[in-house]
Tab-separated table of N, CA, C and O in Angstrom:
chain	number	residue	atom	x	y	z
O	1	MET	N	-5.812	5.410	-5.610
O	1	MET	CA	-6.540	4.400	-4.879
O	1	MET	C	-5.932	4.262	-3.494
O	1	MET	O	-4.742	4.445	-3.313
O	2	VAL	N	-6.810	3.947	-2.554
O	2	VAL	CA	-6.386	3.746	-1.179
O	2	VAL	C	-6.455	2.253	-0.896
O	2	VAL	O	-7.512	1.636	-1.062
O	3	VAL	N	-5.328	1.668	-0.496
O	3	VAL	CA	-5.245	0.229	-0.249
O	3	VAL	C	-5.022	0.006	1.243
O	3	VAL	O	-4.097	0.554	1.837
O	4	THR	N	-5.910	-0.808	1.839
O	4	THR	CA	-5.802	-1.156	3.255
O	4	THR	C	-5.755	-2.674	3.350
O	4	THR	O	-6.680	-3.351	2.895
O	5	LYS	N	-4.677	-3.192	3.921
O	5	LYS	CA	-4.529	-4.645	4.056
O	5	LYS	C	-4.805	-5.051	5.499
O	5	LYS	O	-4.364	-4.397	6.432
O	6	THR	N	-5.543	-6.163	5.635
O	6	THR	CA	-5.765	-6.769	6.941
O	6	THR	C	-5.197	-8.181	6.893
O	6	THR	O	-4.643	-8.590	5.868
O	7	ASN	N	-5.373	-8.929	7.967
O	7	ASN	CA	-4.889	-10.315	7.987
O	7	ASN	C	-5.651	-11.203	7.021
O	7	ASN	O	-5.129	-12.219	6.561
O	8	THR	N	-6.912	-10.834	6.699
O	8	THR	CA	-7.749	-11.725	5.900
O	8	THR	C	-8.106	-11.197	4.514
O	8	THR	O	-8.510	-11.981	3.655
O	9	TYR	N	-7.991	-9.902	4.285
O	9	TYR	CA	-8.387	-9.356	2.989
O	9	TYR	C	-7.682	-8.029	2.724
O	9	TYR	O	-7.074	-7.443	3.621
O	10	THR	N	-7.784	-7.583	1.474
O	10	THR	CA	-7.280	-6.274	1.069
O	10	THR	C	-8.472	-5.448	0.597
O	10	THR	O	-9.255	-5.898	-0.235
O	11	HIS	N	-8.593	-4.274	1.166
O	11	HIS	CA	-9.696	-3.351	0.847
O	11	HIS	C	-9.134	-2.233	-0.032
O	11	HIS	O	-8.178	-1.565	0.348
O	12	ILE	N	-9.733	-2.068	-1.207
O	12	ILE	CA	-9.269	-1.044	-2.145
O	12	ILE	C	-10.398	-0.058	-2.389
O	12	ILE	O	-11.503	-0.448	-2.763
O	13	LYS	N	-10.111	1.206	-2.157
O	13	LYS	CA	-11.087	2.272	-2.358
O	13	LYS	C	-10.569	3.162	-3.479
O	13	LYS	O	-9.558	3.841	-3.328
O	14	PRO	N	-11.234	3.141	-4.632
O	14	PRO	CA	-10.783	3.954	-5.770
O	14	PRO	C	-10.855	5.446	-5.470
O	14	PRO	O	-11.812	5.913	-4.844
O	15	THR	N	-9.852	6.175	-5.922
O	15	THR	CA	-9.869	7.637	-5.817
O	15	THR	C	-9.923	8.273	-7.201
O	15	THR	O	-10.043	9.490	-7.315
O	16	GLU	N	-9.838	7.444	-8.231
O	16	GLU	CA	-9.886	7.937	-9.604
O	16	GLU	C	-11.279	8.487	-9.902
O	16	GLU	O	-12.264	8.100	-9.275
O	17	ILE	N	-11.351	9.377	-10.874
O	17	ILE	CA	-12.607	10.037	-11.217
O	17	ILE	C	-13.627	9.060	-11.793
O	17	ILE	O	-14.797	9.101	-11.452
O	18	SER	N	-13.197	8.164	-12.652
O	18	SER	CA	-14.141	7.240	-13.278
O	18	SER	C	-13.754	5.794	-12.983
O	18	SER	O	-12.601	5.494	-12.653
O	19	VAL	N	-14.727	4.920	-13.137
O	19	VAL	CA	-14.485	3.491	-12.954
O	19	VAL	C	-13.485	2.997	-14.001
O	19	VAL	O	-12.604	2.200	-13.707
O	20	GLY	N	-13.615	3.500	-15.227
O	20	GLY	CA	-12.693	3.113	-16.296
O	20	GLY	C	-11.257	3.476	-15.986
O	20	GLY	O	-10.339	2.687	-16.229
O	21	GLU	N	-11.036	4.678	-15.439
O	21	GLU	CA	-9.673	5.090	-15.045
O	21	GLU	C	-9.135	4.182	-13.946
O	21	GLU	O	-7.972	3.777	-13.974
O	22	PHE	N	-9.987	3.883	-12.968
O	22	PHE	CA	-9.561	3.000	-11.884
O	22	PHE	C	-9.206	1.623	-12.438
O	22	PHE	O	-8.174	1.053	-12.087
O	23	PHE	N	-10.060	1.089	-13.315
O	23	PHE	CA	-9.809	-0.239	-13.871
O	23	PHE	C	-8.475	-0.291	-14.603
O	23	PHE	O	-7.704	-1.236	-14.440
O	24	SER	N	-8.187	0.732	-15.388
O	24	SER	CA	-6.908	0.774	-16.111
O	24	SER	C	-5.725	0.752	-15.154
O	24	SER	O	-4.759	0.018	-15.363
O	25	ALA	N	-5.816	1.541	-14.086
O	25	ALA	CA	-4.732	1.583	-13.102
O	25	ALA	C	-4.656	0.267	-12.324
O	25	ALA	O	-3.572	-0.273	-12.090
O	26	PHE	N	-5.800	-0.261	-11.954
O	26	PHE	CA	-5.838	-1.466	-11.138
O	26	PHE	C	-5.357	-2.690	-11.896
O	26	PHE	O	-4.638	-3.520	-11.347
O	27	LYS	N	-5.747	-2.818	-13.151
O	27	LYS	CA	-5.363	-4.021	-13.891
O	27	LYS	C	-3.848	-4.122	-14.029
O	27	LYS	O	-3.297	-5.209	-14.047
O	28	ASP	N	-3.150	-2.979	-14.077
O	28	ASP	CA	-1.691	-3.001	-14.120
O	28	ASP	C	-1.088	-3.428	-12.784
O	28	ASP	O	-0.012	-4.023	-12.743
O	29	LEU	N	-1.782	-3.143	-11.683
O	29	LEU	CA	-1.291	-3.494	-10.344
O	29	LEU	C	-1.830	-4.830	-9.839
O	29	LEU	O	-1.409	-5.304	-8.789
O	30	HIS	N	-2.756	-5.418	-10.570
O	30	HIS	CA	-3.456	-6.604	-10.088
O	30	HIS	C	-2.514	-7.739	-9.705
O	30	HIS	O	-2.801	-8.502	-8.776
O	31	LYS	N	-1.396	-7.857	-10.387
O	31	LYS	CA	-0.470	-8.956	-10.073
O	31	LYS	C	-0.020	-8.919	-8.615
O	31	LYS	O	0.288	-9.945	-8.039
O	32	GLU	N	-0.016	-7.736	-8.004
O	32	GLU	CA	0.351	-7.619	-6.589
O	32	GLU	C	-0.728	-8.193	-5.671
O	32	GLU	O	-0.449	-8.532	-4.529
O	33	PHE	N	-1.959	-8.265	-6.161
O	33	PHE	CA	-3.096	-8.664	-5.333
O	33	PHE	C	-3.715	-9.994	-5.759
O	33	PHE	O	-4.709	-10.416	-5.179
O	34	LYS	N	-3.152	-10.653	-6.758
O	34	LYS	CA	-3.823	-11.798	-7.368
O	34	LYS	C	-4.016	-12.984	-6.433
O	34	LYS	O	-4.867	-13.823	-6.686
O	35	THR	N	-3.271	-13.063	-5.338
O	35	THR	CA	-3.448	-14.172	-4.399
O	35	THR	C	-4.145	-13.742	-3.114
O	35	THR	O	-4.183	-14.496	-2.151
O	36	GLU	N	-4.713	-12.555	-3.115
O	36	GLU	CA	-5.362	-12.027	-1.917
O	36	GLU	C	-6.870	-11.963	-2.100
O	36	GLU	O	-7.370	-11.877	-3.214
O	37	HIS	N	-7.588	-12.000	-0.985
O	37	HIS	CA	-9.030	-11.770	-1.001
O	37	HIS	C	-9.218	-10.265	-1.134
O	37	HIS	O	-8.679	-9.495	-0.330
O	38	LEU	N	-9.979	-9.832	-2.151
O	38	LEU	CA	-10.115	-8.409	-2.441
O	38	LEU	C	-11.534	-7.908	-2.256
O	38	LEU	O	-12.490	-8.578	-2.646
O	39	ILE	N	-11.633	-6.722	-1.687
O	39	ILE	CA	-12.879	-5.967	-1.669
O	39	ILE	C	-12.572	-4.644	-2.352
O	39	ILE	O	-11.723	-3.879	-1.882
O	40	ILE	N	-13.229	-4.408	-3.474
O	40	ILE	CA	-13.078	-3.129	-4.166
O	40	ILE	C	-14.339	-2.335	-3.873
O	40	ILE	O	-15.446	-2.759	-4.206
O	41	ASP	N	-14.155	-1.213	-3.229
O	41	ASP	CA	-15.263	-0.462	-2.639
O	41	ASP	C	-15.596	0.795	-3.443
O	41	ASP	O	-14.920	1.812	-3.323
O	42	PHE	N	-16.658	0.699	-4.234
O	42	PHE	CA	-17.144	1.833	-5.020
O	42	PHE	C	-18.287	2.559	-4.310
O	42	PHE	O	-19.060	3.251	-4.950
O	43	SER	N	-18.416	2.397	-3.010
O	43	SER	CA	-19.570	2.954	-2.304
O	43	SER	C	-19.645	4.480	-2.384
O	43	SER	O	-20.725	5.048	-2.245
O	44	ASP	N	-18.542	5.147	-2.631
O	44	ASP	CA	-18.557	6.611	-2.769
O	44	ASP	C	-18.905	7.062	-4.183
O	44	ASP	O	-19.134	8.243	-4.419
O	45	LYS	N	-18.910	6.130	-5.125
O	45	LYS	CA	-19.215	6.467	-6.521
O	45	LYS	C	-20.712	6.281	-6.769
O	45	LYS	O	-21.303	5.331	-6.291
O	46	ILE	N	-21.299	7.179	-7.524
O	46	ILE	CA	-22.709	7.039	-7.869
O	46	ILE	C	-22.845	6.884	-9.379
O	46	ILE	O	-21.941	7.233	-10.133
O	47	ASN	N	-23.952	6.331	-9.764
O	47	ASN	CA	-24.262	6.145	-11.185
O	47	ASN	C	-23.269	5.247	-11.920
O	47	ASN	O	-22.890	5.535	-13.049
O	48	ILE	N	-22.832	4.186	-11.274
O	48	ILE	CA	-21.965	3.225	-11.949
O	48	ILE	C	-22.840	2.371	-12.857
O	48	ILE	O	-23.905	1.914	-12.461
O	49	LYS	N	-22.371	2.181	-14.049
O	49	LYS	CA	-23.120	1.406	-15.038
O	49	LYS	C	-22.693	-0.052	-15.013
O	49	LYS	O	-21.561	-0.383	-14.659
O	50	ILE	N	-23.602	-0.911	-15.424
O	50	ILE	CA	-23.320	-2.344	-15.433
O	50	ILE	C	-22.122	-2.659	-16.321
O	50	ILE	O	-21.280	-3.482	-15.972
O	51	LYS	N	-22.007	-1.978	-17.466
O	51	LYS	CA	-20.870	-2.270	-18.359
O	51	LYS	C	-19.543	-1.939	-17.671
O	51	LYS	O	-18.528	-2.572	-17.968
O	52	GLU	N	-19.533	-0.992	-16.745
O	52	GLU	CA	-18.304	-0.686	-16.000
O	52	GLU	C	-17.997	-1.799	-15.005
O	52	GLU	O	-16.836	-2.183	-14.832
O	53	ILE	N	-19.018	-2.326	-14.366
O	53	ILE	CA	-18.828	-3.430	-13.425
O	53	ILE	C	-18.332	-4.675	-14.167
O	53	ILE	O	-17.494	-5.412	-13.670
O	54	LEU	N	-18.834	-4.885	-15.370
O	54	LEU	CA	-18.436	-6.063	-16.147
O	54	LEU	C	-16.958	-6.048	-16.530
O	54	LEU	O	-16.400	-7.091	-16.876
O	55	LEU	N	-16.312	-4.890	-16.452
O	55	LEU	CA	-14.869	-4.831	-16.704
O	55	LEU	C	-14.105	-5.759	-15.759
O	55	LEU	O	-13.030	-6.249	-16.091
O	56	PHE	N	-14.675	-6.014	-14.588
O	56	PHE	CA	-13.982	-6.780	-13.549
O	56	PHE	C	-14.259	-8.284	-13.621
O	56	PHE	O	-13.747	-9.039	-12.795
O	57	LEU	N	-15.024	-8.731	-14.611
O	57	LEU	CA	-15.409	-10.138	-14.691
O	57	LEU	C	-14.203	-11.068	-14.805
O	57	LEU	O	-14.095	-12.048	-14.069
O	58	LYS	N	-13.266	-10.770	-15.684
O	58	LYS	CA	-12.089	-11.644	-15.848
O	58	LYS	C	-11.265	-11.710	-14.567
O	58	LYS	O	-10.753	-12.770	-14.207
O	59	LEU	N	-11.127	-10.584	-13.880
O	59	LEU	CA	-10.373	-10.580	-12.629
O	59	LEU	C	-11.088	-11.416	-11.568
O	59	LEU	O	-10.460	-12.160	-10.820
O	60	SER	N	-12.408	-11.310	-11.534
O	60	SER	CA	-13.197	-12.103	-10.596
O	60	SER	C	-13.029	-13.594	-10.879
O	60	SER	O	-12.843	-14.395	-9.956
O	61	LEU	N	-13.076	-13.965	-12.150
O	61	LEU	CA	-12.888	-15.368	-12.529
O	61	LEU	C	-11.496	-15.868	-12.137
O	61	LEU	O	-11.333	-17.004	-11.680
O	62	HIS	N	-10.492	-15.010	-12.309
O	62	HIS	CA	-9.124	-15.367	-11.933
O	62	HIS	C	-9.043	-15.668	-10.430
O	62	HIS	O	-8.437	-16.654	-10.014
O	63	HIS	N	-9.656	-14.820	-9.629
O	63	HIS	CA	-9.630	-15.025	-8.175
O	63	HIS	C	-10.371	-16.303	-7.800
O	63	HIS	O	-9.903	-17.066	-6.957
O	64	ARG	N	-11.520	-16.512	-8.404
O	64	ARG	CA	-12.308	-17.713	-8.117
O	64	ARG	C	-11.483	-18.966	-8.426
O	64	ARG	O	-11.466	-19.920	-7.653
O	65	LYS	N	-10.784	-18.948	-9.562
O	65	LYS	CA	-9.952	-20.086	-9.974
O	65	LYS	C	-8.807	-20.318	-8.986
O	65	LYS	O	-8.424	-21.462	-8.722
O	66	ASN	N	-8.268	-19.243	-8.428
O	66	ASN	CA	-7.159	-19.335	-7.470
O	66	ASN	C	-7.616	-19.599	-6.037
O	66	ASN	O	-6.788	-19.652	-5.137
O	67	GLY	N	-8.929	-19.685	-5.819
O	67	GLY	CA	-9.429	-19.949	-4.473
O	67	GLY	C	-9.435	-18.731	-3.573
O	67	GLY	O	-9.357	-18.860	-2.352
O	68	THR	N	-9.511	-17.548	-4.173
O	68	THR	CA	-9.603	-16.319	-3.383
O	68	THR	C	-10.884	-15.581	-3.752
O	68	THR	O	-11.483	-15.813	-4.795
O	69	SER	N	-11.298	-14.689	-2.881
O	69	SER	CA	-12.547	-13.950	-3.082
O	69	SER	C	-12.286	-12.606	-3.747
O	69	SER	O	-11.235	-11.992	-3.549
O	70	PHE	N	-13.275	-12.165	-4.508
O	70	PHE	CA	-13.219	-10.880	-5.203
O	70	PHE	C	-14.624	-10.289	-5.105
O	70	PHE	O	-15.565	-10.838	-5.681
O	71	VAL	N	-14.764	-9.198	-4.351
O	71	VAL	CA	-16.080	-8.609	-4.099
O	71	VAL	C	-16.055	-7.135	-4.464
O	71	VAL	O	-15.121	-6.412	-4.101
O	72	LEU	N	-17.094	-6.692	-5.157
O	72	LEU	CA	-17.266	-5.276	-5.485
O	72	LEU	C	-18.384	-4.711	-4.628
O	72	LEU	O	-19.457	-5.315	-4.532
O	73	VAL	N	-18.134	-3.567	-4.006
O	73	VAL	CA	-19.158	-2.874	-3.235
O	73	VAL	C	-19.670	-1.740	-4.102
O	73	VAL	O	-18.916	-0.837	-4.475
O	74	CYS	N	-20.958	-1.825	-4.438
O	74	CYS	CA	-21.531	-0.852	-5.358
O	74	CYS	C	-23.040	-0.791	-5.143
O	74	CYS	O	-23.728	-1.793	-5.301
O	75	GLU	N	-23.530	0.367	-4.798
O	75	GLU	CA	-24.973	0.531	-4.609
O	75	GLU	C	-25.670	0.747	-5.941
O	75	GLU	O	-25.079	1.258	-6.888
O	76	GLY	N	-26.933	0.353	-5.986
O	76	GLY	CA	-27.751	0.652	-7.142
O	76	GLY	C	-27.577	-0.275	-8.328
O	76	GLY	O	-28.061	0.006	-9.411
O	77	ILE	N	-26.883	-1.400	-8.138
O	77	ILE	CA	-26.701	-2.377	-9.214
O	77	ILE	C	-27.540	-3.602	-8.868
O	77	ILE	O	-27.423	-4.153	-7.781
O	78	SER	N	-28.360	-4.025	-9.784
O	78	SER	CA	-29.169	-5.226	-9.573
O	78	SER	C	-28.324	-6.454	-9.902
O	78	SER	O	-27.827	-6.588	-11.024
O	79	ILE	N	-28.188	-7.348	-8.940
O	79	ILE	CA	-27.371	-8.537	-9.175
O	79	ILE	C	-28.005	-9.450	-10.217
O	79	ILE	O	-27.330	-10.282	-10.797
O	80	ASP	N	-29.292	-9.275	-10.460
O	80	ASP	CA	-29.957	-10.079	-11.493
O	80	ASP	C	-29.444	-9.734	-12.886
O	80	ASP	O	-29.595	-10.529	-13.816
O	81	ASP	N	-28.852	-8.545	-13.039
O	81	ASP	CA	-28.331	-8.103	-14.336
O	81	ASP	C	-26.866	-8.472	-14.545
O	81	ASP	O	-26.278	-8.102	-15.557
O	82	LEU	N	-26.286	-9.176	-13.579
O	82	LEU	CA	-24.860	-9.507	-13.632
O	82	LEU	C	-24.653	-11.015	-13.658
O	82	LEU	O	-25.476	-11.769	-13.132
O	83	PRO	N	-23.531	-11.457	-14.224
O	83	PRO	CA	-23.228	-12.898	-14.175
O	83	PRO	C	-22.973	-13.330	-12.733
O	83	PRO	O	-22.497	-12.539	-11.913
O	84	GLU	N	-23.282	-14.570	-12.428
O	84	GLU	CA	-23.119	-15.052	-11.051
O	84	GLU	C	-21.658	-15.115	-10.611
O	84	GLU	O	-21.369	-15.211	-9.424
O	85	GLU	N	-20.736	-15.044	-11.562
O	85	GLU	CA	-19.308	-15.070	-11.199
O	85	GLU	C	-18.837	-13.762	-10.566
O	85	GLU	O	-17.734	-13.697	-10.050
O	86	LEU	N	-19.663	-12.734	-10.624
O	86	LEU	CA	-19.322	-11.453	-10.010
O	86	LEU	C	-20.056	-11.306	-8.689
O	86	LEU	O	-21.280	-11.416	-8.640
O	87	ASN	N	-19.304	-11.070	-7.616
O	87	ASN	CA	-19.908	-10.782	-6.320
O	87	ASN	C	-20.024	-9.268	-6.179
O	87	ASN	O	-19.014	-8.575	-6.013
O	88	VAL	N	-21.250	-8.756	-6.262
O	88	VAL	CA	-21.504	-7.325	-6.118
O	88	VAL	C	-22.514	-7.155	-4.990
O	88	VAL	O	-23.589	-7.760	-5.021
O	89	VAL	N	-22.143	-6.362	-3.996
O	89	VAL	CA	-23.007	-6.115	-2.839
O	89	VAL	C	-23.110	-4.613	-2.592
O	89	VAL	O	-22.224	-3.861	-2.987
O	90	PRO	N	-24.180	-4.168	-1.926
O	90	PRO	CA	-24.361	-2.728	-1.729
O	90	PRO	C	-23.583	-2.119	-0.559
O	90	PRO	O	-23.417	-0.903	-0.505
O	91	THR	N	-23.103	-2.939	0.390
O	91	THR	CA	-22.414	-2.368	1.552
O	91	THR	C	-21.121	-3.130	1.861
O	91	THR	O	-20.969	-4.305	1.497
O	92	PHE	N	-20.232	-2.463	2.570
O	92	PHE	CA	-18.971	-3.077	2.976
O	92	PHE	C	-19.214	-4.259	3.904
O	92	PHE	O	-18.548	-5.293	3.798
O	93	ASN	N	-20.170	-4.133	4.823
O	93	ASN	CA	-20.464	-5.240	5.741
O	93	ASN	C	-20.924	-6.481	4.995
O	93	ASN	O	-20.568	-7.604	5.362
O	94	GLU	N	-21.700	-6.294	3.937
O	94	GLU	CA	-22.115	-7.440	3.126
O	94	GLU	C	-20.925	-8.047	2.385
O	94	GLU	O	-20.876	-9.263	2.168
O	95	ALA	N	-19.960	-7.230	2.012
O	95	ALA	CA	-18.742	-7.750	1.387
O	95	ALA	C	-17.989	-8.650	2.369
O	95	ALA	O	-17.493	-9.719	1.983
O	96	LEU	N	-17.922	-8.234	3.612
O	96	LEU	CA	-17.279	-9.071	4.633
O	96	LEU	C	-18.030	-10.392	4.800
O	96	LEU	O	-17.407	-11.445	4.974
O	97	ASP	N	-19.359	-10.336	4.725
O	97	ASP	CA	-20.162	-11.562	4.802
O	97	ASP	C	-19.847	-12.503	3.637
O	97	ASP	O	-19.755	-13.716	3.817
O	98	ILE	N	-19.681	-11.947	2.440
O	98	ILE	CA	-19.345	-12.760	1.267
O	98	ILE	C	-17.994	-13.439	1.468
O	98	ILE	O	-17.822	-14.629	1.160
O	99	LEU	N	-17.010	-12.696	1.991
O	99	LEU	CA	-15.695	-13.296	2.256
O	99	LEU	C	-15.823	-14.475	3.209
O	99	LEU	O	-15.200	-15.528	3.008
O	100	GLU	N	-16.647	-14.315	4.234
O	100	GLU	CA	-16.845	-15.372	5.218
O	100	GLU	C	-17.552	-16.583	4.588
O	100	GLU	O	-17.146	-17.733	4.809
O	101	MET	N	-18.569	-16.332	3.778
O	101	MET	CA	-19.275	-17.434	3.115
O	101	MET	C	-18.371	-18.156	2.121
O	101	MET	O	-18.389	-19.394	2.030
O	102	ASP	N	-17.554	-17.397	1.385
O	102	ASP	CA	-16.600	-18.016	0.456
O	102	ASP	C	-15.618	-18.915	1.200
O	102	ASP	O	-15.274	-20.006	0.734
O	103	ALA	N	-15.148	-18.451	2.352
O	103	ALA	CA	-14.203	-19.241	3.151
O	103	ALA	C	-14.849	-20.547	3.610
O	103	ALA	O	-14.218	-21.613	3.561
O	104	ILE	N	-16.114	-20.471	4.008
O	104	ILE	CA	-16.828	-21.688	4.440
O	104	ILE	C	-16.979	-22.648	3.264
O	104	ILE	O	-16.738	-23.851	3.413
O	105	GLU	N	-17.333	-22.114	2.089
O	105	GLU	CA	-17.473	-22.980	0.910
O	105	GLU	C	-16.153	-23.651	0.550
O	105	GLU	O	-16.113	-24.820	0.191
O	106	ARG	N	-15.057	-22.888	0.644
O	106	ARG	CA	-13.742	-23.479	0.334
O	106	ARG	C	-13.400	-24.575	1.349
O	106	ARG	O	-12.866	-25.621	0.981
O	107	ASP	N	-13.721	-24.338	2.625
O	107	ASP	CA	-13.454	-25.348	3.647
O	107	ASP	C	-14.263	-26.622	3.426
O	107	ASP	O	-13.794	-27.717	3.714
O	108	LEU	N	-15.472	-26.462	2.890
O	108	LEU	CA	-16.333	-27.604	2.625
O	108	LEU	C	-16.043	-28.272	1.292
O	108	LEU	O	-16.605	-29.311	0.960
O	109	GLY	N	-15.178	-27.648	0.500
O	109	GLY	CA	-14.779	-28.227	-0.775
O	109	GLY	C	-15.700	-27.936	-1.939
O	109	GLY	O	-15.705	-28.656	-2.925
O	110	PHE	N	-16.476	-26.865	-1.850
O	110	PHE	CA	-17.365	-26.504	-2.969
O	110	PHE	C	-16.645	-25.723	-4.028
O	110	PHE	O	-15.761	-25.016	-3.868
């Protein structure tokens, strides 16, 4: 995985062959990122299944509880098929928009 940190978020681009392999590796390293705003970018992966995206639900809930953002970038996934606790967007720019909207909601106390 390729990890790029900025002042406001950490961008993670999986290099593993499958989403399952990435999840196994990432969940062991998650403690390093648990207080950071995360964008996990699967934009280079095709044919990701909803059950693979659902692997990240507990991590997303953890971030939400801690007041940090957790966004998955993945094309071809209908957000109507996912729980609202998962932020899944088709592009990196939309992920940045989600981070900004989350920050506004936190500032407003939502």
